mmCIF file of C-alpha atoms in Angstrom:
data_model
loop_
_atom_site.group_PDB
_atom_site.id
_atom_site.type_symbol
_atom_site.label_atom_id
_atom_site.label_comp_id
_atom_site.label_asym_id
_atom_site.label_seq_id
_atom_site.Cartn_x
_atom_site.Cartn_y
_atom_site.Cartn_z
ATOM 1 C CA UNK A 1 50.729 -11.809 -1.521
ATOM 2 C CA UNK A 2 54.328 -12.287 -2.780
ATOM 3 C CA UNK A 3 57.285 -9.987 -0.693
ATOM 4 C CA UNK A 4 59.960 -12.725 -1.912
ATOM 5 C CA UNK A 5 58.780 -15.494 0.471
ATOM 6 C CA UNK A 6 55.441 -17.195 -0.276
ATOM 7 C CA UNK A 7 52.545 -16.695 2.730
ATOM 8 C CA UNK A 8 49.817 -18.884 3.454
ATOM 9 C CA UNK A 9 46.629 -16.923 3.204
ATOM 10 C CA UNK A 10 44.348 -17.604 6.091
ATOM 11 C CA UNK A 11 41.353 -20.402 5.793
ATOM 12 C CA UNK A 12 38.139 -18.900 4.353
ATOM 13 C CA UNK A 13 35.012 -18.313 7.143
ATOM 14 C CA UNK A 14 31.452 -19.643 6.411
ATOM 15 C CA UNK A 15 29.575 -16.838 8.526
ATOM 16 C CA UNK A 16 26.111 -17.755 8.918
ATOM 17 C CA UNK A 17 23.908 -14.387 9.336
ATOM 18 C CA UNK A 18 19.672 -14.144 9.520
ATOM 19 C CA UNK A 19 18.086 -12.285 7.396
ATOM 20 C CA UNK A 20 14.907 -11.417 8.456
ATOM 21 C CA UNK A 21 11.708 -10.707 5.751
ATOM 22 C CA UNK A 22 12.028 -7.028 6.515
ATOM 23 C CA UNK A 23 15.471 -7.360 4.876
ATOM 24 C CA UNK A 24 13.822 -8.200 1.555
ATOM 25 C CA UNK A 25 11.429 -5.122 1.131
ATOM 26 C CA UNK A 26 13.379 -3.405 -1.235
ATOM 27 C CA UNK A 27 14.024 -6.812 -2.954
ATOM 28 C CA UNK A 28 10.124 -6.662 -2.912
ATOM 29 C CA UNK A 29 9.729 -3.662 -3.806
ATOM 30 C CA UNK A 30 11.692 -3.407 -6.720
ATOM 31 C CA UNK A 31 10.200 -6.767 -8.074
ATOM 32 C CA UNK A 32 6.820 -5.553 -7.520
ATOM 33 C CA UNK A 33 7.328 -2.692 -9.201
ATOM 34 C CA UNK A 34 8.933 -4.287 -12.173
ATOM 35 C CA UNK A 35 6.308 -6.669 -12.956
ATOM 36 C CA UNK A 36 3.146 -4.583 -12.046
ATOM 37 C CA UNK A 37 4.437 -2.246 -14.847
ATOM 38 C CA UNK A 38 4.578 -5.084 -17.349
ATOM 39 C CA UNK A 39 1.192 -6.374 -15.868
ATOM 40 C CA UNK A 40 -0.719 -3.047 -15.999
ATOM 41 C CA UNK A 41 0.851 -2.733 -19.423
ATOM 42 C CA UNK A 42 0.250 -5.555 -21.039
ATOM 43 C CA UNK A 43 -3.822 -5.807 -20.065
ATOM 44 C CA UNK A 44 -4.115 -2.491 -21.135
ATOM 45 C CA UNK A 45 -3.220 -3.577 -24.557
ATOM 46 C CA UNK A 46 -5.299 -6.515 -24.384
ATOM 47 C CA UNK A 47 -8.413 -3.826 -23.634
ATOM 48 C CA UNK A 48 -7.465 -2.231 -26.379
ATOM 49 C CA UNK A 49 -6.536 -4.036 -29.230
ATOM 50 C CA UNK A 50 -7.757 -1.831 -31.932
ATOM 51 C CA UNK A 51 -5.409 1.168 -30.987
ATOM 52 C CA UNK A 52 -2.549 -1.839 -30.379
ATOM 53 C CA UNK A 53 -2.963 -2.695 -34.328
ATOM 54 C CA UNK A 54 -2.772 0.393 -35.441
ATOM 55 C CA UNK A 55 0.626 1.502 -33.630
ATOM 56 C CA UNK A 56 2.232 -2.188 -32.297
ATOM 57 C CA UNK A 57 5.787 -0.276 -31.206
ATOM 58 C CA UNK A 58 4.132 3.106 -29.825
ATOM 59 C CA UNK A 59 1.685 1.587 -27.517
ATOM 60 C CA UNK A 60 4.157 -1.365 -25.968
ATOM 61 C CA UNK A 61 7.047 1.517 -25.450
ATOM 62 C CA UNK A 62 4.367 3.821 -24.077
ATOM 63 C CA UNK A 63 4.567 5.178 -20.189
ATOM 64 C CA UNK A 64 0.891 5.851 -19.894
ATOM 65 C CA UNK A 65 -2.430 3.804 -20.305
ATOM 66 C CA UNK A 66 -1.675 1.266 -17.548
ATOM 67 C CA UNK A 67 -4.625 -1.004 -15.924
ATOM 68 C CA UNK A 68 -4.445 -1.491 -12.207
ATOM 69 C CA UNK A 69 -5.845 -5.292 -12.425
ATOM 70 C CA UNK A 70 -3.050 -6.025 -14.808
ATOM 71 C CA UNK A 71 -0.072 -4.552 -12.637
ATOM 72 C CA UNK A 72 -2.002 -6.615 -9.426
ATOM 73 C CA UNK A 73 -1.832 -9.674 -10.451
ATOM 74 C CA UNK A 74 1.596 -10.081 -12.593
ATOM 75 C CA UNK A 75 3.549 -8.745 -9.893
ATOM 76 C CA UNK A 76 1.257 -10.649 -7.268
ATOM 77 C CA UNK A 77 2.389 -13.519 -8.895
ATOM 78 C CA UNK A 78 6.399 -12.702 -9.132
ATOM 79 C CA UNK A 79 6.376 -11.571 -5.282
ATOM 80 C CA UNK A 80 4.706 -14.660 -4.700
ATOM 81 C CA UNK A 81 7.365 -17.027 -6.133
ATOM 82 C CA UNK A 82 9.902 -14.915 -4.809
ATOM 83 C CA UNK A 83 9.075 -14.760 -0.927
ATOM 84 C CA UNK A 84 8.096 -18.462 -1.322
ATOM 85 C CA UNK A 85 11.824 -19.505 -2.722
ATOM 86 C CA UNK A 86 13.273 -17.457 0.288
ATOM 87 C CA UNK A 87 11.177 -19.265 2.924
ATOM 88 C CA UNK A 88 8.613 -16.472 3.548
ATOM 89 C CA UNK A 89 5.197 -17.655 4.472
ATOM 90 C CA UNK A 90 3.362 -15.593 1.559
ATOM 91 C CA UNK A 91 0.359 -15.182 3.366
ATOM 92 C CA UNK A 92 1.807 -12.982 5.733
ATOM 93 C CA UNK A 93 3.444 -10.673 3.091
ATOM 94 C CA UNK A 94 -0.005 -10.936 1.205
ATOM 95 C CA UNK A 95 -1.217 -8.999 5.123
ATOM 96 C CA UNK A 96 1.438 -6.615 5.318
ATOM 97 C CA UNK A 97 0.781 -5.241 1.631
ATOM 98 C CA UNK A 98 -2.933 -4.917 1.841
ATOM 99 C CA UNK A 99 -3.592 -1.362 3.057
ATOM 100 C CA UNK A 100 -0.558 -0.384 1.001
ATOM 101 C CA UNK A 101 -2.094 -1.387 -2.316
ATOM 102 C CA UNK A 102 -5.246 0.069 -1.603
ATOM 103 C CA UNK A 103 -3.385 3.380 -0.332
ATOM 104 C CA UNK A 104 -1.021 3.061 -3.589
ATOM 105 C CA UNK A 105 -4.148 3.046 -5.641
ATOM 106 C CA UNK A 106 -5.667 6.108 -4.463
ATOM 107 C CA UNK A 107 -2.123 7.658 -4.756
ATOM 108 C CA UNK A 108 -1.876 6.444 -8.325
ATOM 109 C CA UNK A 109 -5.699 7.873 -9.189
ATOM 110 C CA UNK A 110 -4.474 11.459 -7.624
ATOM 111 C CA UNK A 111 -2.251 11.213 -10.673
ATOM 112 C CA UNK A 112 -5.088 10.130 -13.092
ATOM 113 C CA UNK A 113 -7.344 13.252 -11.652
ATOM 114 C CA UNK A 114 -4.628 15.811 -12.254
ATOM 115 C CA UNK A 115 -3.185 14.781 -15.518
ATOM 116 C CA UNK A 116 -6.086 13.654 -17.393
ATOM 117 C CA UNK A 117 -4.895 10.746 -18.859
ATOM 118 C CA UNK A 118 -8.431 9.101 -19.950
ATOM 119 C CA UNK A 119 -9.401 7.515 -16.545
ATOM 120 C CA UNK A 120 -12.421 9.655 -16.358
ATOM 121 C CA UNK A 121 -16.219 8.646 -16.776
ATOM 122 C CA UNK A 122 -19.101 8.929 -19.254
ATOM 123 C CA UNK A 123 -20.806 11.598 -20.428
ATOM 124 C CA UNK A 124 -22.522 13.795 -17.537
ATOM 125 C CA UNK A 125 -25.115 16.433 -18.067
ATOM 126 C CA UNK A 126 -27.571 15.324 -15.123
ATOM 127 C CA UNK A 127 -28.067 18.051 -12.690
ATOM 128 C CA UNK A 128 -26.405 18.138 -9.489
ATOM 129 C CA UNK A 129 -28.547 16.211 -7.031
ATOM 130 C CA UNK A 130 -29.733 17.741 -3.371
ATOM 131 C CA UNK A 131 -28.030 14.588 -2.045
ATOM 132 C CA UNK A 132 -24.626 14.992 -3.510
ATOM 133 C CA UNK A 133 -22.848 17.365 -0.669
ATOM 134 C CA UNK A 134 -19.386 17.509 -2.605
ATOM 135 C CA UNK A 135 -18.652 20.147 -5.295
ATOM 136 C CA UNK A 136 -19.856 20.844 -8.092
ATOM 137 C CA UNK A 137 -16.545 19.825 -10.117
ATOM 138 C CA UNK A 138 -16.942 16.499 -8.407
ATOM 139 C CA UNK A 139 -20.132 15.982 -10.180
ATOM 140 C CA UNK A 140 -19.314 17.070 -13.733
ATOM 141 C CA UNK A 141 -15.733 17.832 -14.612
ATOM 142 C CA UNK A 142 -14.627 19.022 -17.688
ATOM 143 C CA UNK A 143 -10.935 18.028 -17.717
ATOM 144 C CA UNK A 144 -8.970 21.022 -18.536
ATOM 145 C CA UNK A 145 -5.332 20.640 -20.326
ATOM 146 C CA UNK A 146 -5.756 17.151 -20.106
ATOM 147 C CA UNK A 147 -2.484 15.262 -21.441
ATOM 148 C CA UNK A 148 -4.626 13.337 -24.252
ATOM 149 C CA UNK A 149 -5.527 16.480 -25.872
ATOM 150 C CA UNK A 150 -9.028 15.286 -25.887
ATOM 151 C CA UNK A 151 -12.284 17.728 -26.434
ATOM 152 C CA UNK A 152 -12.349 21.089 -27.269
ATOM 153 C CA UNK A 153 -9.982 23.712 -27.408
ATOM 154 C CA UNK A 154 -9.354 26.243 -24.824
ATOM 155 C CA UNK A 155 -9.715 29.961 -25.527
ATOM 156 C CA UNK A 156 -6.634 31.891 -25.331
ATOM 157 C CA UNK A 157 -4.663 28.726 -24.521
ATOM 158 C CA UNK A 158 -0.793 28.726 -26.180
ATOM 159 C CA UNK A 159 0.360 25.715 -24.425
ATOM 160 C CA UNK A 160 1.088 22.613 -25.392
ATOM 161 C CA UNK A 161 -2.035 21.023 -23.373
ATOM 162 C CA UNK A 162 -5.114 22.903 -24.322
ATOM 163 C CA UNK A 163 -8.243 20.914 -24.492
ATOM 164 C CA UNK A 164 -10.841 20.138 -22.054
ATOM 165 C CA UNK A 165 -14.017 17.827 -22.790
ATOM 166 C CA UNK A 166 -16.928 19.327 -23.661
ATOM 167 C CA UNK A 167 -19.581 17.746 -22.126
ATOM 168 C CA UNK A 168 -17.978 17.528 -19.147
ATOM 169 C CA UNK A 169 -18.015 13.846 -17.630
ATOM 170 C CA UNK A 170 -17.923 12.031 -14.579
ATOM 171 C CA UNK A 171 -14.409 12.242 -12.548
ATOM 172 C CA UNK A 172 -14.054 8.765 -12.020
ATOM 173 C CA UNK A 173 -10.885 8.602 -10.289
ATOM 174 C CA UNK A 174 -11.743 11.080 -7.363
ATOM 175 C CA UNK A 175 -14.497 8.713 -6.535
ATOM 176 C CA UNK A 176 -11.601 5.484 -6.797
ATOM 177 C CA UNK A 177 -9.645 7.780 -4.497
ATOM 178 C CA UNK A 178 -12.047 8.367 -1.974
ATOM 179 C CA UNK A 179 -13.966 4.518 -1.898
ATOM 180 C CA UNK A 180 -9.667 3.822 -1.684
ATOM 181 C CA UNK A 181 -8.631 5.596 1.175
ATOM 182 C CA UNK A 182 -11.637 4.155 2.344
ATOM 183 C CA UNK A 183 -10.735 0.819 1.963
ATOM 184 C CA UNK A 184 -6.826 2.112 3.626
ATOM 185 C CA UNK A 185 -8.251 3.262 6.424
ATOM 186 C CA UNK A 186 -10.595 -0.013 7.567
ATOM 187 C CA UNK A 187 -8.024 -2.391 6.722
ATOM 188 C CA UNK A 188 -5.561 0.015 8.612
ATOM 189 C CA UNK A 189 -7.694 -0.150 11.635
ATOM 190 C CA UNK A 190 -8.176 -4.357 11.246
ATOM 191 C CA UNK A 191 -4.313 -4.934 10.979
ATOM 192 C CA UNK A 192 -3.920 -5.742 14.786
ATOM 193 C CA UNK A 193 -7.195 -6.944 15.551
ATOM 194 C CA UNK A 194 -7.478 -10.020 12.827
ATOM 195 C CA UNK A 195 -5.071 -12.792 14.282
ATOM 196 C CA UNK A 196 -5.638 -15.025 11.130
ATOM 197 C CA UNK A 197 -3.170 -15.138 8.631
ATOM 198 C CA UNK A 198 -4.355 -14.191 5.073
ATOM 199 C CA UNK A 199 -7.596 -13.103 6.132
ATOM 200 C CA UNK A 200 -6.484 -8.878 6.028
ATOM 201 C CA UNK A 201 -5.731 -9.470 1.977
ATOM 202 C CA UNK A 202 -8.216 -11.494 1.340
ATOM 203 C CA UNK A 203 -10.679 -8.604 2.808
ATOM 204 C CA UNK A 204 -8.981 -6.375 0.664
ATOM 205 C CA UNK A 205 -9.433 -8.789 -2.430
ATOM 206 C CA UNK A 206 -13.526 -8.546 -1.608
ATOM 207 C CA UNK A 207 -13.399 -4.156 -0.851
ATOM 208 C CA UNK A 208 -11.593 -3.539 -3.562
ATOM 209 C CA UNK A 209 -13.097 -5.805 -6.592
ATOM 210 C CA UNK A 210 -16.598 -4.946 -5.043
ATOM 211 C CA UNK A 211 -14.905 -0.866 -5.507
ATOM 212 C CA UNK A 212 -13.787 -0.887 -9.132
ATOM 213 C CA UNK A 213 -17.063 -3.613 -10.353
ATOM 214 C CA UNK A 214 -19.893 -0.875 -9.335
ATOM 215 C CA UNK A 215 -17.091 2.447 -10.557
ATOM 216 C CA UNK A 216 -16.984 0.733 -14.197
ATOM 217 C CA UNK A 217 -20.521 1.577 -14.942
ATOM 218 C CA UNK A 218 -19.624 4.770 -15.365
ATOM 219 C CA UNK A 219 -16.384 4.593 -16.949
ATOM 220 C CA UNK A 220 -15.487 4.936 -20.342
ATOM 221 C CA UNK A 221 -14.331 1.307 -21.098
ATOM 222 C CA UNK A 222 -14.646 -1.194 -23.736
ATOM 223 C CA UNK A 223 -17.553 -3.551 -23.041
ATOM 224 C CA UNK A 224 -17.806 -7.139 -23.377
ATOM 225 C CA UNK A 225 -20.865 -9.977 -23.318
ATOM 226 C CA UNK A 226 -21.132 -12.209 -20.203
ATOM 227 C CA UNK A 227 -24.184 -14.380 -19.243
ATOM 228 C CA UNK A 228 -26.423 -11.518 -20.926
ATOM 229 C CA UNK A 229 -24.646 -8.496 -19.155
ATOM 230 C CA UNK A 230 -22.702 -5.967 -21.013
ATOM 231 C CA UNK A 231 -19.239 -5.722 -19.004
ATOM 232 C CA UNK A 232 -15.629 -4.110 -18.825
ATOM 233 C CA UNK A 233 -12.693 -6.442 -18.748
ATOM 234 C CA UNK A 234 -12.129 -4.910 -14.938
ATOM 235 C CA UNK A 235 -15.537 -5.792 -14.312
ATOM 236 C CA UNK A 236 -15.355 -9.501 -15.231
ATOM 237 C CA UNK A 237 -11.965 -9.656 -13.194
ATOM 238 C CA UNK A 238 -13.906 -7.902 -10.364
ATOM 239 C CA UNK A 239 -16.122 -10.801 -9.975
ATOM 240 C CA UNK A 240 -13.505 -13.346 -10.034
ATOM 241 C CA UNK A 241 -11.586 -11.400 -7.368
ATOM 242 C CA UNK A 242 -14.613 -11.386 -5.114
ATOM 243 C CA UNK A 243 -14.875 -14.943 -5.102
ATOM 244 C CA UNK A 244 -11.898 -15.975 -4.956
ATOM 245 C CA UNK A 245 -11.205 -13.204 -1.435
ATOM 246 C CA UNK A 246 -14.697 -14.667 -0.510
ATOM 247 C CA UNK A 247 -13.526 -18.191 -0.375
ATOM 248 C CA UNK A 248 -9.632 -17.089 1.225
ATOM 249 C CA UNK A 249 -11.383 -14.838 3.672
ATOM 250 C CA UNK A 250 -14.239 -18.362 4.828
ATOM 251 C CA UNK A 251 -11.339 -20.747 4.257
ATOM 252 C CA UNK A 252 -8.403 -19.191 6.172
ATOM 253 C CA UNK A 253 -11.155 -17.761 9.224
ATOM 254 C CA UNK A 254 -12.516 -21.231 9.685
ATOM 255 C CA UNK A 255 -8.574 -23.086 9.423
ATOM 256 C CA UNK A 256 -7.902 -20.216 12.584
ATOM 257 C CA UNK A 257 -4.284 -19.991 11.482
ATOM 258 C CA UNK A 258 -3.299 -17.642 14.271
ATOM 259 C CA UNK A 259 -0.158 -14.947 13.058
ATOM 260 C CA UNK A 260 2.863 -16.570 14.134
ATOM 261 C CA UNK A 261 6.774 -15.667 13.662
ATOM 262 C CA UNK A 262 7.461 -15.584 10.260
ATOM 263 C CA UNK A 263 9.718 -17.391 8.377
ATOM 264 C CA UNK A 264 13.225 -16.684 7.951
ATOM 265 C CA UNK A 265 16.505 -17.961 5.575
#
């Protein structure tokens, strides 16, 4: 500041404030986000390789076709090192997200359902069994105006969207969104019972790999050999998930690492 005589400007403060883990959700968030787009992107291409080939630029720049193991376990690993580097005990954030990725994913599948965007099952002409109480659509669906222009095409349809598969097929994802808000509400009802750190996701790990193994046998997937079996990519990531939240779930139990105040810097 000049007025003609020169002022000595006062002495800079070093303030030292807390900022608490919840402060860093949106950090979080955002990073999760970023990298769970990449993820779901990028295994989707390696699942599909062929169509990859054929259009390299269309199907990296493309919004749709993303695979849930993919997003999981990029941005897994990026809110990992970040909440590690701030001084965050992981396993707690690892808890706190649980029922929210298993809520997410039902969310996400809602979308699938309504948009028909190729999540859907095999072929299904079986009649309705006594046993299956839901309706009928839920059995057989035939995807109407789905946004992959897929099947046949619709009588007296002008739009844009209209095709609808013909068999109809299973609808996969309103299955994923019911076994998912499944899995919400147990681990929902566990938070405040289970005093052992890392044991909540690790339960997740096992519901939700032991969810999408037994779904992919009737999804339309590309299918790969493994000790004799014929299995989807999310199928052989399924099984590593399971043992891997098998042996967090034994090893953090039996270590009894009681919740404690988290880490702050």
């Amino acid at each position: 500041y000049w007025d003609g005589q020169r002022k000595k400007l006062p002495k800079p403060k070093v303030v030292a404030r807390t900022i608490m883990p919840s402060n860093r959700i949106g950090d979080i968030t955002i990073i999760a986000a970023i990298f769970g787009m990449i993820g779901g992107r990028l295994f989707s291409i390696l699942e599909n390789l062929d169509t990859f080939w054929r259009d390299p630029i269309g199907q990296i720049t493309s919004g749709s076709g993303l695979t849930v193991y993919g997003g999981l376990i990029l941005a897994f690993t990026a809110v990992y090192i970040y909440v590690k580097r701030h001084g965050i005990r992981p396993l707690h954030v690892m808890d706190v997200f649980a029922p929210a990725l298993s809520l997410g994913y039902a969310v996400g599948r809602i979308g699938c359902q309504l948009s028909g965007d190729g999540d859907w099952g095999v072929v299904n002409q079986a009649a309705k069994p006594s046993w299956f109480i839901l309706p009928d659509w839920m059995w057989a669906y035939e995807y109407p105006r789905n946004v992959l222009n897929e099947g046949v095409v619709m009588a007296d349809c002008v739009d844009k969207y209209c095709h609808q598969l013909s068999p109809p097929v299973f609808p996969t994802p309103m299955y994923e969104i019911i076994a998912c808000l499944l899995i919400f509400a147990i681990l929902w009802s566990l938070r405040k019972k289970i005093k052992r750190a890392g044991v909540l996701f690790f339960l997740y790990a096992i519901l939700i790999s032991i969810e999408r193994f037994f779904i992919e046998f009737i999804r339309v997937n590309p299918r790969y050999e493994f000790l004799g079996a014929q299995l989807s990519q999310a199928q052989l990531i399924s099984i590593a998930l399971f043992i891997g939240g098998l042996i967090g779930l034994v090893y953090w139990w039996k270590k009894n690492d009681r919740l404690d105040v988290m880490s702050t810097t």
